[in-house]
Amino acid sequence: MDFLSIAMILFIIMESANVAILYFWPGSRLGNGVGVFNAFSNPESEEQRLFATYLVNWVAGVKLIFLFLLAVILVIGTEQVKLWAVVAMILSIATYFRRLHPTIQKLDAMGCITPKGYSKALGWMITGFLIMFTLALIGHILTEVMGA
C-alpha cells in the first residue's frame, strides 16, 4: 500500500471517530466533542442551545462529506488523483490556523474552555494531521523519483 493511501486511511479512521462523537456525544470532551466549550454546556437560552446544536451537526455533516469524498478517492482514484487529494487535504487542514486556532486560543485564555490548555492540544493534533499528510506526500514523491 502506498504512502498516500495509508495517510488517507488513518485520517478517515480518526475523523470518523470525531464525526461519531459530534453526532452522538457532542457534549463529550474527547476528540472534537464540544464539551470543552463552557458555553455549549451552559447556554444562556434555548435559542443559543439550539443554534450551538445546529452548528455542531453542521460541522459533523461537513466532515462526513470530506470523509466520503476521501474514501471514494481512496477506492477508485488514480495515483494522480490521490496525490492532488493529499495536497488539497494539506491546504484545507492548514486553514485551521488562520481563523479557528486564534479564536480557540482567545477562548482558552479567557477561561471559556475546560480543560485549560485544550487549544494547545487541538493545535498539536491538527499539526499532526498536517505532518502526516506532508510526510506521505514527500514519501510518495521520493518513491516516485527513486523508482523512476
PDB file of C-alpha atoms in Angstrom:
ATOM      1  CA  MET A   1       0.000   0.000   0.000  1.00  0.00           C
ATOM      2  CA  ASP A   2       1.332   3.433  -0.880  1.00  0.00           C
ATOM      3  CA  PHE A   3       2.036   6.335   1.486  1.00  0.00           C
ATOM      4  CA  LEU A   4      -0.868   8.454   0.223  1.00  0.00           C
ATOM      5  CA  SER A   5      -3.410   5.652   0.792  1.00  0.00           C
ATOM      6  CA  ILE A   6      -2.093   4.927   4.277  1.00  0.00           C
ATOM      7  CA  ALA A   7      -2.402   8.611   5.256  1.00  0.00           C
ATOM      8  CA  MET A   8      -5.942   8.757   3.843  1.00  0.00           C
ATOM      9  CA  ILE A   9      -6.996   5.597   5.721  1.00  0.00           C
ATOM     10  CA  LEU A  10      -5.570   6.905   9.017  1.00  0.00           C
ATOM     11  CA  PHE A  11      -7.339  10.231   8.553  1.00  0.00           C
ATOM     12  CA  ILE A  12     -10.638   8.544   7.657  1.00  0.00           C
ATOM     13  CA  ILE A  13     -10.471   6.347  10.769  1.00  0.00           C
ATOM     14  CA  MET A  14      -9.569   9.204  13.140  1.00  0.00           C
ATOM     15  CA  GLU A  15     -12.060  11.671  11.703  1.00  0.00           C
ATOM     16  CA  SER A  16     -14.837   9.058  11.604  1.00  0.00           C
ATOM     17  CA  ALA A  17     -14.465   8.795  15.364  1.00  0.00           C
ATOM     18  CA  ASN A  18     -14.735  12.591  15.605  1.00  0.00           C
ATOM     19  CA  VAL A  19     -17.880  12.617  13.456  1.00  0.00           C
ATOM     20  CA  ALA A  20     -19.444   9.926  15.666  1.00  0.00           C
ATOM     21  CA  ILE A  21     -18.603  11.983  18.756  1.00  0.00           C
ATOM     22  CA  LEU A  22     -20.138  15.139  17.250  1.00  0.00           C
ATOM     23  CA  TYR A  23     -23.345  13.358  16.165  1.00  0.00           C
ATOM     24  CA  PHE A  24     -23.928  11.062  19.143  1.00  0.00           C
ATOM     25  CA  TRP A  25     -21.991  12.559  22.085  1.00  0.00           C
ATOM     26  CA  PRO A  26     -21.494  16.249  21.213  1.00  0.00           C
ATOM     27  CA  GLY A  27     -21.010  17.210  24.855  1.00  0.00           C
ATOM     28  CA  SER A  28     -18.003  14.915  25.099  1.00  0.00           C
ATOM     29  CA  ARG A  29     -14.543  16.279  25.794  1.00  0.00           C
ATOM     30  CA  LEU A  30     -12.985  13.550  23.661  1.00  0.00           C
ATOM     31  CA  GLY A  31     -11.861  14.091  20.063  1.00  0.00           C
ATOM     32  CA  ASN A  32     -13.665  17.084  18.656  1.00  0.00           C
ATOM     33  CA  GLY A  33     -16.501  16.946  21.159  1.00  0.00           C
ATOM     34  CA  VAL A  34     -17.623  20.448  22.002  1.00  0.00           C
ATOM     35  CA  GLY A  35     -17.998  19.738  25.707  1.00  0.00           C
ATOM     36  CA  VAL A  36     -14.696  21.590  26.140  1.00  0.00           C
ATOM     37  CA  PHE A  37     -16.534  24.834  25.402  1.00  0.00           C
ATOM     38  CA  ASN A  38     -18.208  26.014  28.589  1.00  0.00           C
ATOM     39  CA  ALA A  39     -20.839  27.897  26.562  1.00  0.00           C
ATOM     40  CA  PHE A  40     -22.013  24.637  24.982  1.00  0.00           C
ATOM     41  CA  SER A  41     -22.657  23.022  28.347  1.00  0.00           C
ATOM     42  CA  ASN A  42     -24.231  26.151  29.857  1.00  0.00           C
ATOM     43  CA  PRO A  43     -26.125  28.055  27.166  1.00  0.00           C
ATOM     44  CA  GLU A  44     -27.817  31.243  28.273  1.00  0.00           C
ATOM     45  CA  SER A  45     -31.009  30.482  26.363  1.00  0.00           C
ATOM     46  CA  GLU A  46     -32.838  27.766  24.449  1.00  0.00           C
ATOM     47  CA  GLU A  47     -32.108  29.715  21.251  1.00  0.00           C
ATOM     48  CA  GLN A  48     -28.355  29.545  21.908  1.00  0.00           C
ATOM     49  CA  ARG A  49     -28.560  25.837  22.765  1.00  0.00           C
ATOM     50  CA  LEU A  50     -30.412  25.076  19.520  1.00  0.00           C
ATOM     51  CA  PHE A  51     -28.036  27.236  17.490  1.00  0.00           C
ATOM     52  CA  ALA A  52     -24.991  25.518  19.015  1.00  0.00           C
ATOM     53  CA  THR A  53     -26.547  22.100  18.364  1.00  0.00           C
ATOM     54  CA  TYR A  54     -27.248  23.088  14.762  1.00  0.00           C
ATOM     55  CA  LEU A  55     -23.653  24.235  14.235  1.00  0.00           C
ATOM     56  CA  VAL A  56     -22.218  21.079  15.801  1.00  0.00           C
ATOM     57  CA  ASN A  57     -24.337  18.909  13.492  1.00  0.00           C
ATOM     58  CA  TRP A  58     -23.437  21.093  10.518  1.00  0.00           C
ATOM     59  CA  VAL A  59     -19.718  20.656  11.245  1.00  0.00           C
ATOM     60  CA  ALA A  60     -20.201  16.894  11.609  1.00  0.00           C
ATOM     61  CA  GLY A  61     -22.016  16.830   8.263  1.00  0.00           C
ATOM     62  CA  VAL A  62     -19.250  18.770   6.522  1.00  0.00           C
ATOM     63  CA  LYS A  63     -16.646  16.411   7.997  1.00  0.00           C
ATOM     64  CA  LEU A  64     -18.706  13.485   6.730  1.00  0.00           C
ATOM     65  CA  ILE A  65     -18.731  14.931   3.208  1.00  0.00           C
ATOM     66  CA  PHE A  66     -14.922  15.199   3.293  1.00  0.00           C
ATOM     67  CA  LEU A  67     -14.606  11.649   4.590  1.00  0.00           C
ATOM     68  CA  PHE A  68     -16.878  10.154   1.941  1.00  0.00           C
ATOM     69  CA  LEU A  69     -15.107  12.056  -0.834  1.00  0.00           C
ATOM     70  CA  LEU A  70     -11.745  10.944   0.512  1.00  0.00           C
ATOM     71  CA  ALA A  71     -12.989   7.330   0.692  1.00  0.00           C
ATOM     72  CA  VAL A  72     -14.161   7.477  -2.928  1.00  0.00           C
ATOM     73  CA  ILE A  73     -10.771   8.866  -3.977  1.00  0.00           C
ATOM     74  CA  LEU A  74      -9.048   6.156  -1.962  1.00  0.00           C
ATOM     75  CA  VAL A  75     -11.064   3.350  -3.585  1.00  0.00           C
ATOM     76  CA  ILE A  76     -11.311   4.443  -7.227  1.00  0.00           C
ATOM     77  CA  GLY A  77      -8.910   7.363  -7.585  1.00  0.00           C
ATOM     78  CA  THR A  78      -5.826   7.152  -9.721  1.00  0.00           C
ATOM     79  CA  GLU A  79      -2.407   7.806  -8.251  1.00  0.00           C
ATOM     80  CA  GLN A  80      -2.533  11.349  -9.655  1.00  0.00           C
ATOM     81  CA  VAL A  81      -5.949  11.996  -8.080  1.00  0.00           C
ATOM     82  CA  LYS A  82      -4.712  10.688  -4.708  1.00  0.00           C
ATOM     83  CA  LEU A  83      -1.656  12.934  -4.947  1.00  0.00           C
ATOM     84  CA  TRP A  84      -3.772  16.030  -5.512  1.00  0.00           C
ATOM     85  CA  ALA A  85      -6.266  14.944  -2.854  1.00  0.00           C
ATOM     86  CA  VAL A  86      -3.435  14.865  -0.305  1.00  0.00           C
ATOM     87  CA  VAL A  87      -2.282  18.323  -1.442  1.00  0.00           C
ATOM     88  CA  ALA A  88      -5.887  19.532  -1.013  1.00  0.00           C
ATOM     89  CA  MET A  89      -6.032  17.965   2.460  1.00  0.00           C
ATOM     90  CA  ILE A  90      -2.830  19.734   3.488  1.00  0.00           C
ATOM     91  CA  LEU A  91      -4.120  23.096   2.268  1.00  0.00           C
ATOM     92  CA  SER A  92      -7.618  22.695   3.733  1.00  0.00           C
ATOM     93  CA  ILE A  93      -6.406  21.463   7.130  1.00  0.00           C
ATOM     94  CA  ALA A  94      -3.863  24.296   7.288  1.00  0.00           C
ATOM     95  CA  THR A  95      -6.714  26.836   7.127  1.00  0.00           C
ATOM     96  CA  TYR A  96      -7.460  25.921  10.756  1.00  0.00           C
ATOM     97  CA  PHE A  97      -4.543  28.113  11.818  1.00  0.00           C
ATOM     98  CA  ARG A  98      -5.880  31.206  10.024  1.00  0.00           C
ATOM     99  CA  ARG A  99      -9.113  31.758  11.966  1.00  0.00           C
ATOM    100  CA  LEU A 100     -10.092  28.863  14.191  1.00  0.00           C
ATOM    101  CA  HIS A 101      -6.879  28.487  16.170  1.00  0.00           C
ATOM    102  CA  PRO A 102      -6.606  32.179  17.147  1.00  0.00           C
ATOM    103  CA  THR A 103     -10.244  32.098  18.278  1.00  0.00           C
ATOM    104  CA  ILE A 104      -9.887  28.966  20.406  1.00  0.00           C
ATOM    105  CA  GLN A 105      -6.668  30.373  21.906  1.00  0.00           C
ATOM    106  CA  LYS A 106      -8.577  33.507  22.978  1.00  0.00           C
ATOM    107  CA  LEU A 107     -11.397  31.422  24.440  1.00  0.00           C
ATOM    108  CA  ASP A 108      -8.845  29.294  26.277  1.00  0.00           C
ATOM    109  CA  ALA A 109      -7.112  32.390  27.673  1.00  0.00           C
ATOM    110  CA  MET A 110     -10.495  33.762  28.799  1.00  0.00           C
ATOM    111  CA  GLY A 111     -11.231  30.570  30.762  1.00  0.00           C
ATOM    112  CA  CYS A 112     -14.072  29.585  28.450  1.00  0.00           C
ATOM    113  CA  ILE A 113     -12.658  26.116  27.757  1.00  0.00           C
ATOM    114  CA  THR A 114     -12.327  23.147  30.088  1.00  0.00           C
ATOM    115  CA  PRO A 115      -9.724  21.747  30.410  1.00  0.00           C
ATOM    116  CA  LYS A 116      -7.498  24.777  30.263  1.00  0.00           C
ATOM    117  CA  GLY A 117      -4.847  24.432  27.564  1.00  0.00           C
ATOM    118  CA  TYR A 118      -7.121  22.445  25.220  1.00  0.00           C
ATOM    119  CA  SER A 119      -6.333  24.887  22.409  1.00  0.00           C
ATOM    120  CA  LYS A 120      -2.698  23.773  22.511  1.00  0.00           C
ATOM    121  CA  ALA A 121      -3.658  20.096  22.412  1.00  0.00           C
ATOM    122  CA  LEU A 122      -6.003  20.694  19.477  1.00  0.00           C
ATOM    123  CA  GLY A 123      -3.344  22.743  17.696  1.00  0.00           C
ATOM    124  CA  TRP A 124      -0.875  19.871  18.073  1.00  0.00           C
ATOM    125  CA  MET A 125      -3.457  17.375  16.815  1.00  0.00           C
ATOM    126  CA  ILE A 126      -4.116  19.465  13.707  1.00  0.00           C
ATOM    127  CA  THR A 127      -0.355  19.901  13.239  1.00  0.00           C
ATOM    128  CA  GLY A 128      -0.058  16.113  13.455  1.00  0.00           C
ATOM    129  CA  PHE A 129      -2.500  15.719  10.567  1.00  0.00           C
ATOM    130  CA  LEU A 130      -0.523  18.234   8.533  1.00  0.00           C
ATOM    131  CA  ILE A 131       2.737  16.429   9.288  1.00  0.00           C
ATOM    132  CA  MET A 132       1.191  13.052   8.426  1.00  0.00           C
ATOM    133  CA  PHE A 133      -0.090  14.223   5.037  1.00  0.00           C
ATOM    134  CA  THR A 134       3.106  16.151   4.293  1.00  0.00           C
ATOM    135  CA  LEU A 135       5.277  13.112   5.099  1.00  0.00           C
ATOM    136  CA  ALA A 136       3.024  10.923   2.945  1.00  0.00           C
ATOM    137  CA  LEU A 137       3.380  13.409   0.094  1.00  0.00           C
ATOM    138  CA  ILE A 138       7.166  13.586   0.482  1.00  0.00           C
ATOM    139  CA  GLY A 139       7.388   9.791   0.764  1.00  0.00           C
ATOM    140  CA  HIS A 140       5.294   9.414  -2.378  1.00  0.00           C
ATOM    141  CA  ILE A 141       7.386  11.899  -4.327  1.00  0.00           C
ATOM    142  CA  LEU A 142      10.665  10.308  -3.181  1.00  0.00           C
ATOM    143  CA  THR A 143       9.374   6.838  -4.029  1.00  0.00           C
ATOM    144  CA  GLU A 144       8.387   8.040  -7.494  1.00  0.00           C
ATOM    145  CA  VAL A 145      11.770   9.754  -8.078  1.00  0.00           C
ATOM    146  CA  MET A 146      13.759   6.739  -6.829  1.00  0.00           C
ATOM    147  CA  GLY A 147      11.577   4.271  -8.695  1.00  0.00           C
ATOM    148  CA  ALA A 148      11.748   6.183 -11.997  1.00  0.00           C
TER     149      ALA A 148
END
